[in-house]
Every structure is written in structure tokens, then in C-alpha cells.
Amino acid sequence: MPNSPLLATIQSDPPSGLLSDPSDTDYRRQRLQQIGSYPSPTPIAQNQADDETTALCAVPSGTGYGTLPIVRPRRARTQSSLWIAPRRPTLPSLPITRRGTISVPGSPSAFSTTFTQSTHHRRISQQRPISAYDAHLVNANADAAETDINIRTNGFRVWYSSFTSIDWLHDSIKDSVRFARLRRGKSIRSRVRLVFDKSLGWIIVTVVGFLTAVVAFLVVRAEQWLFDVKQGYCKTALWHARHLCCPLPDEYGSLDGHCPAWRTWSDVFASWTGSGSGGEDSVVQYLALTVIAIVLASTSSLLTINLTASTSFITRKESGVLSPDFDKSGEQNAPSSSQPKRGVIYYAAGSGIPEIKTILSGFVIHGYLGGRVLFIKALGLALSVSSGLSLGKEGPFVHIASCIGNIVSRYHTKYENNEAKRREILSAACAAGVAVAFGAPIGGTLFSLEEVSYFFPPKVMWRSFFCAMIAAVTLRFLNPFGTGKVVLFQVTYDKDWHAYELIFFILLGVLGGVYGAYFSKLNYRWSRDVRGGTWLKAHPVAEVILVTLVTTVLCLSSPYARMGGTDLVYNLFSECRTGSKNTHFNLCVLDPSNFDHVWSVVRAILVAMIVKGFLTIITFGIKLPAGIFIPTLGVGACAGRIVGIAVQWLQYHYPNSIVFDVCKGDMDCVVPGLYAMVGAAAALSGVTRTTVSLSVIMFELTDTLTYAVPVMLSVLVAKTVADALEPKGIYDLVIELSQLPYLDAKHEYLWSNLSIKEVTDRDVDVIRVDQHNTVESLRDQLQSLLNAEHDDGGFPILRPGRDEDGLRMVGYIGASELEHALAVVAERATQEVRFHTTYADEELATSYSTWVEEPRQSEDDPFDFSVYMDQAPLMIQSNSPLELLHQFFVKLGARYVIVTDTDGDYEGVIDKKTWLAFLSELEEKS
């Protein structure tokens, strides 16, 4: 049997087997491409310097994530017309550069020309680099029978590649096996390990909550200082923000008095030129503010674009190395697909909540929750918020907390080697992110349950609440604002609400729903048609600079528009107390009976509301860290304050009306700040479609349940109105725009007269065990699959039925598993590859002796790929209802489902992305 001279020259130390790390993607690609070819003997070396942050040279083109396949009409066929892809010609080799040493520890074992049959029978633990993902399943001390039953039937898995979905069932089986082994031990050491394993989740969420609070503290302090630097600096301590430089006698941010220790840039310019005092409203002050704002925003955008582009993240865990996207030579070895490729995305941009929702639903994006993104997200968030743009930091805190949860959890193999288990920690981290954003641990837990989490059993809820509590308590001790409050706009009211006000609360709910629906529509169209359809798409930094310029110009129209987002929300929420000198920047109407005085305040608030609403539409989605919570709360609070002032004016003019009898002559009966809070909650509910968690967050902000009914009523009305006008909230629209494969478990579909046959993929390539399957032929089939951009798919493994009339399932092997298996035996192009089930039927063993071997021999044979095969895939009959299939994906977390006819013969496959594309098409038609 001939061997490739090229691969015969590859020398590498034997890998550590099942426990070894995956080899470098370039090394794997070169091995697979050289199968069956005989180029000049140039040594290939694996670059051991590459790690999880190694960049790809080629930047794929495209307009979005592009992860959902296009649904093509399915053509009917008979059982005998099963399509088998023709073998592709051998791919031309890539130019290979010598990189020094040839010996590469940890790479797939290369076989020399003296390769003998005895090499086949080495132990799997010495020969198969299946990757470390299933490492802890390979236990020499484990009972062999249990290993066969619990592990080998389901098959080993390699690491999930980026933009693929996880196998919830496999990870669940793997964790149950791991825990069963722990419980079997009877020694003191085994019992200690068991106790530690049960406590590990609590330890991790404690650390995550603490670190989340620390990072939030640093971001808040940096943002405060940078925001005030736009106006001047503190003469006594340069690192102090204005409120720390000159502590105010009353509530923070509400008394606009003179601060002798604070020096504005106009004063600095005046002292240089000798022109006298500058003042805060001078042209010099405005120009300085504009220049510094542009510098802050553009710096944040440059960091985001240059350091967190998706093409700068590649790990050894990636598969699909035969895909054209991995071709750095620029050669097009395969015909182009009709499906658009994934475009470049920036991991630190936006709020991150849509992507976190998708990840928690079982989608993999390597690097999105890594250390580099954490640093850039935190730093960029402080820069972008301090620039004065209409955005907030509360949403990005969820992304930051998730990054911390991902990093901390990966220090132990229980979570590092189990994507499903790690998502339990990520759900708890999301709760901590909301807790530090609003000082609301209960609301954070409910937000994680209601909005972002996909799998939320009771133990995850308890850990989420504990993590959120640790984060909130830690932030309270750190005291970021110097006021003892966790958030700036935490307020209290000393008056109750009245029954007649329910009418106005319902009105605010309607206004919030209308605003939320049309904001979502307009932002979606702006992002799709303007940001993604004009020259701005290729110049994201220029867009950031233009938006910053527009923001600074429009904010001149109202003093409230120039305020920071949290300052504005706090002052709008605040109650005007009789006798207090604090007018909250003239938001308190001193004479509510004077229409001119009332109108001047209302007009300024109205202008600020319009400006903030418009700026939020064009700002949300630009390429820098940006949240949506604070701008939305600000718009809603403006509307609520206006309604509150109007009701207050009506009371002063009609004090004896039957409506105001409940006030009993108290002219301070109406609290405009309460209306602002209700309006803010309604607007945020209309935009994000959250209800329960948002209501609880508002209760925790006000430290009372007195206003539970007004908030709950307005939130429910807002969601109802918004759903009627636009069924999807802003996060769902971002998911749709980015083409993220998110399966919404809460959405209900109308199946009408459709059947499973409408969505079954009958054209998927298969592997037949009764045919001659070689290393080269399987490589060609894998190449065809990846050229069709089905890197998340795989191959059904079939055998003829006993009556020779149909095809029966033997198992299913994923594309990633096949790729790694072929990389091990790449130099034996013509060697036959075998598949068999764990318990082989005697009759089958006689009929197909070429592929069914002794269990012991198959375990040691590197050309027996059965170890990678799922021998018990989920199967469904073609006459089953579509709702049952939908529940397979939603409730069981299936990655793929095999379709059979009523006799049990194979018909086709439905993978998760194909199902999502079908649902998207179904939704468009309905």
C-alpha cells in the first residue's frame, strides 16, 4: 500500500491520546489536503505558539453572521434513489512554509513508511487524539461495561467549532457519567471530592459575583471621571470626578452650585489668553467638549474594531478546516456557494444581550466571552458612555459578567469540558450583571430567567440569585458614587398613589408601547438600510464620529439633553420636596398654577425627549459598546414627567374637582417623579418586552412595594400595545438582523397542513457500511459537506435492510468528529475505514465481516471510527406532527434528528440550523 512521501516526513511525538489537546487548524488542514497526493517532501510543522487568540489571515466577506442555511425545495424520491455525492478530485496542496523544528508534541501521530499492521492495535489512549473535550470520560479505572453503555453508544465528541450548536443530550449524558463515577467512591478522599464537586458551582458563582462588582466599580468610576473631563478638571486631585472634587450639600447631581476646586477648560483658555473668565457656556468650552467627546468615542470604536473582530479569534478547537474560509492562499478549490458567507463581526460592540441569548440557547462563538473581549468591553464602555452618546452601560454589564463567568468556570474541567454545564454559570453571571447595573439582585435573577436564559432549572435559579446578591452587596461596599447607593437613580417617595391616577398610568403604558414598537422598527430599518446599505458599512469609525458630532450639536437645544443619561433619569425620577432649595435643575415647577412657568419646563423636557429618542435610534448598533436601557428609561421618564406636570397643573386649576377630592386639599398630592418612573418602566417594557423582571427592578430601585400596581399596570399595557404593533422586541430584531441561529422556545407556530417531509433534507450525503469507504473517499465527502457550508452537519451511517429494500441506521458521525478522525490517519489514503455498533448482531457480523470486528480489536484500530459515532441518534417517523419535532429541538436540545418512514427505513436528516431556517420561512409566510 503506497504512502505519501510528504506525510512520511512528518515527525511528531505521540499525542497523549484522548486527553490531548486538538492540533493546530493549519496543521490539520494540510494533513487532510495531502491525502492521496504526492507533492515534494517539504516538512510540515505545527506552530505550537498558536493559542486561542491566534488570528486568521483571511477575512471572510459577507453582510452578517450568515449562519442560517437557505431552505431549498425538497424533491421527493423513492427509497432506491438515495443520493450519494460523487468523489471529488484530490485537492491541490497549499504552499507550505518550513517553520523550524519538525517534532511537534501533542499533534496527531504521523505514520512513517515502516507503518505496520501492529500500529493499528495500539491502545486508543495512545493513538486517538479525540481532543480533550471528552477527556474525563477516558478513565482507566472506570468499569468497562459502564463505559460501553453510557459513553460508547453516544460516541465521543471533539470540541465544538465556532458558529455551531452544542449537543445538549451528549453533554447531559457525559455529566451524568462523571457524577456517577464520583458517587461510586467509598474512601474519604472520594467523599471529599464529591462534596467539593457539589460545592464547586456555588464557589464559582461567588467569585463571579465578586469580580463582576469589582469590574462594574472600575467602569463606573472611569466613566464618571472621563465624562467630567470633557468640561474641566479638579485642581486638588486630577483623578477626581466633579462630584468627588466638590461634594454637594444635597442629593448628588441635583444642586448646580459653584465649585471653586473645579476648573473648566474655558477658564484655562482664558488664563492663557488673559481674556478673563470663560464660563461654562462659552464657545471654547463647547469646542473642548466636542473634541474630547469625539476622541473618547472614536477611541472606543477603534479598540472595538481592531481588537475584537471575529477574524482575530481562532482556536485549536475549530473544525471545518477544509472550508474555503480557511484557505489562506486565496485559491478557490470549490465552487462558490449560493449562500452568503459570514461577515466580520465585532465582539465588543453593542450591548451583547442578543448574542448572550443565542449562546445560552446552545450556540458556540469562540472568543466572544474571552479575556480580551472582557477588557475591551469594559474599557470601551467607559469611553463610549463618557463621550455623551445616547447609550447606556447596563446592557453591556450583562456581557461583562458573562465573560467573567466563562473565564472563571473554565478553571475546572467540570465546566471547561461541558458546554451545557458552563451555560448554567453564564445564566448566573447574567443575573449578576443586571444586579450591579440596577442594584436589583431579585430583578437580575428574574431578568436572567425571563429574557436571556434558555435552560433554567431550580438549582440554576438559586445560584443566580446568590451570585446576584454577592455582586450587589460587594458593589454596595465599594460605593462607586460616594453616596451609599448602588445606582445613581435610586430614589424614594413619601406619598402614595390614588385611584384616579390609574387612568394616567394606563396612558403612559400606551405611550410606552407605541414608542417601543416604533423605536424597534426604526432602529431595525436604520441598521439594515442605512448602516448596512450605504458607505457607512465600510467606514464604522466615520459613522461613530458623525453620530458624536450630531449628538453634541443637537444637545445644545436643551439643557436636559446635555446631561448624562443616569443624571437625567435620576433628576426626572426625583420628588420635589416643599421647602427644599434643590430644584433638580429647574425640573421642579415652583408655581404649578402659572402656565408660562409650566410650559417653559415642559417645553425643555419635550425637546430633550425628542432629541434623546432620535439619537438613540441612530446610535444603538454603532461599532462600540452600547446599551439601550438608560436612553430608553430617559425617554420614558421625560414623557412621564410631562404627564405628571400636566396632572399637577390640572389639580392646581381644579382643586375642588371630584377627581381630586382624595387629595383633601393637599396641593402636593401629585408627584411628577412617580409618573416619570412609571413612564420609564413602560418605555423599557415596550422596547425590550420584559415584564416581571422589569417590575421587580423598579420596586428595588424605589425600596418599596407601594407603587407595585402602577408599575405593573403600565408595563403590561406597554407590552400588549407593543406586541400588537411589532411582535418582536429590539433584541429579537437584532438576532434576526444578524442571522443568529436562535431557537425561541416561547414562540408558538402555526403548522397548518405542513408535514415533516416538507423540511427533511433528503440530499444529505451518507456513509454506507456495505461500500468501500477509504480515508480519501471520506475526506472528499467531508469536503463536499463543508463546501455547501454545512459545517454544523454530519453523515448518517447506513446499512441495507434485511430485505435489501431499504436502508437502516447504523449511527451518525458529525463533520467535526470525522475531520479529527481523518487527521489521525491522513497518510493512509487508501486504507478502509470501518464503522460498527457496540452490540453487533451475529447475522450482521457474518454478512459484513469487513466492517464488524471484535470489540477489543475495534477499540485499538485507528481506522475504526465507531468511537466517534452516535449509535443511538434521535429518530422520528415522517408521519409525526411537526409540533413533536419542534419539541425535540426545544425541550431535548437536539442537534439533529433522523427521519425514518413507518417501516423504520432511513429517509433523511433535519439538523438544528435547517429547522431554524424552516421556522424563519414559515414565520415570513404567516
JSON list of C-alpha atoms in Angstrom, two decimals, residues 434 440-451 681 684-685 688-700 705 708 711-717 719 746:
[
{"chain": "A", "resi": 434, "resn": "VAL", "atom": "CA", "xyz": [-28.22, 43.19, 35.96]},
{"chain": "A", "resi": 440, "resn": "ALA", "atom": "CA", "xyz": [-31.53, 44.75, 41.96]},
{"chain": "A", "resi": 441, "resn": "PRO", "atom": "CA", "xyz": [-30.46, 41.16, 42.74]},
{"chain": "A", "resi": 442, "resn": "ILE", "atom": "CA", "xyz": [-34.01, 39.79, 42.61]},
{"chain": "A", "resi": 443, "resn": "GLY", "atom": "CA", "xyz": [-34.74, 41.65, 39.39]},
{"chain": "A", "resi": 444, "resn": "GLY", "atom": "CA", "xyz": [-31.45, 40.38, 37.95]},
{"chain": "A", "resi": 445, "resn": "THR", "atom": "CA", "xyz": [-32.39, 36.79, 38.69]},
{"chain": "A", "resi": 446, "resn": "LEU", "atom": "CA", "xyz": [-35.78, 37.23, 37.07]},
{"chain": "A", "resi": 447, "resn": "PHE", "atom": "CA", "xyz": [-34.21, 39.01, 34.08]},
{"chain": "A", "resi": 448, "resn": "SER", "atom": "CA", "xyz": [-31.91, 36.04, 33.53]},
{"chain": "A", "resi": 449, "resn": "LEU", "atom": "CA", "xyz": [-34.93, 33.74, 33.67]},
{"chain": "A", "resi": 450, "resn": "GLU", "atom": "CA", "xyz": [-37.27, 35.86, 31.57]},
{"chain": "A", "resi": 451, "resn": "GLU", "atom": "CA", "xyz": [-35.03, 37.35, 28.92]},
{"chain": "A", "resi": 681, "resn": "ALA", "atom": "CA", "xyz": [-40.77, 51.38, 33.01]},
{"chain": "A", "resi": 684, "resn": "LEU", "atom": "CA", "xyz": [-38.37, 49.98, 28.56]},
{"chain": "A", "resi": 685, "resn": "SER", "atom": "CA", "xyz": [-41.02, 47.29, 28.53]},
{"chain": "A", "resi": 688, "resn": "THR", "atom": "CA", "xyz": [-37.30, 45.01, 25.39]},
{"chain": "A", "resi": 689, "resn": "ARG", "atom": "CA", "xyz": [-40.69, 43.28, 26.08]},
{"chain": "A", "resi": 690, "resn": "THR", "atom": "CA", "xyz": [-39.65, 42.38, 29.63]},
{"chain": "A", "resi": 691, "resn": "THR", "atom": "CA", "xyz": [-42.42, 42.46, 32.24]},
{"chain": "A", "resi": 692, "resn": "VAL", "atom": "CA", "xyz": [-41.93, 40.67, 35.57]},
{"chain": "A", "resi": 693, "resn": "SER", "atom": "CA", "xyz": [-38.21, 41.33, 35.92]},
{"chain": "A", "resi": 694, "resn": "LEU", "atom": "CA", "xyz": [-38.61, 44.98, 34.94]},
{"chain": "A", "resi": 695, "resn": "SER", "atom": "CA", "xyz": [-41.36, 45.49, 37.50]},
{"chain": "A", "resi": 696, "resn": "VAL", "atom": "CA", "xyz": [-39.24, 43.97, 40.26]},
{"chain": "A", "resi": 697, "resn": "ILE", "atom": "CA", "xyz": [-36.24, 46.10, 39.23]},
{"chain": "A", "resi": 698, "resn": "MET", "atom": "CA", "xyz": [-38.39, 49.20, 39.66]},
{"chain": "A", "resi": 699, "resn": "PHE", "atom": "CA", "xyz": [-39.55, 48.00, 43.09]},
{"chain": "A", "resi": 700, "resn": "GLU", "atom": "CA", "xyz": [-35.95, 47.54, 44.17]},
{"chain": "A", "resi": 705, "resn": "LEU", "atom": "CA", "xyz": [-43.86, 47.97, 47.05]},
{"chain": "A", "resi": 708, "resn": "ALA", "atom": "CA", "xyz": [-46.33, 47.96, 42.54]},
{"chain": "A", "resi": 711, "resn": "VAL", "atom": "CA", "xyz": [-45.65, 49.93, 37.53]},
{"chain": "A", "resi": 712, "resn": "MET", "atom": "CA", "xyz": [-47.16, 46.51, 36.82]},
{"chain": "A", "resi": 713, "resn": "LEU", "atom": "CA", "xyz": [-50.17, 48.05, 35.07]},
{"chain": "A", "resi": 714, "resn": "SER", "atom": "CA", "xyz": [-48.12, 50.31, 32.81]},
{"chain": "A", "resi": 715, "resn": "VAL", "atom": "CA", "xyz": [-45.65, 47.53, 31.99]},
{"chain": "A", "resi": 716, "resn": "LEU", "atom": "CA", "xyz": [-48.39, 45.09, 30.98]},
{"chain": "A", "resi": 717, "resn": "VAL", "atom": "CA", "xyz": [-50.19, 47.69, 28.89]},
{"chain": "A", "resi": 719, "resn": "LYS", "atom": "CA", "xyz": [-46.05, 45.13, 26.28]},
{"chain": "A", "resi": 746, "resn": "LYS", "atom": "CA", "xyz": [-41.53, 30.82, 23.84]}
]
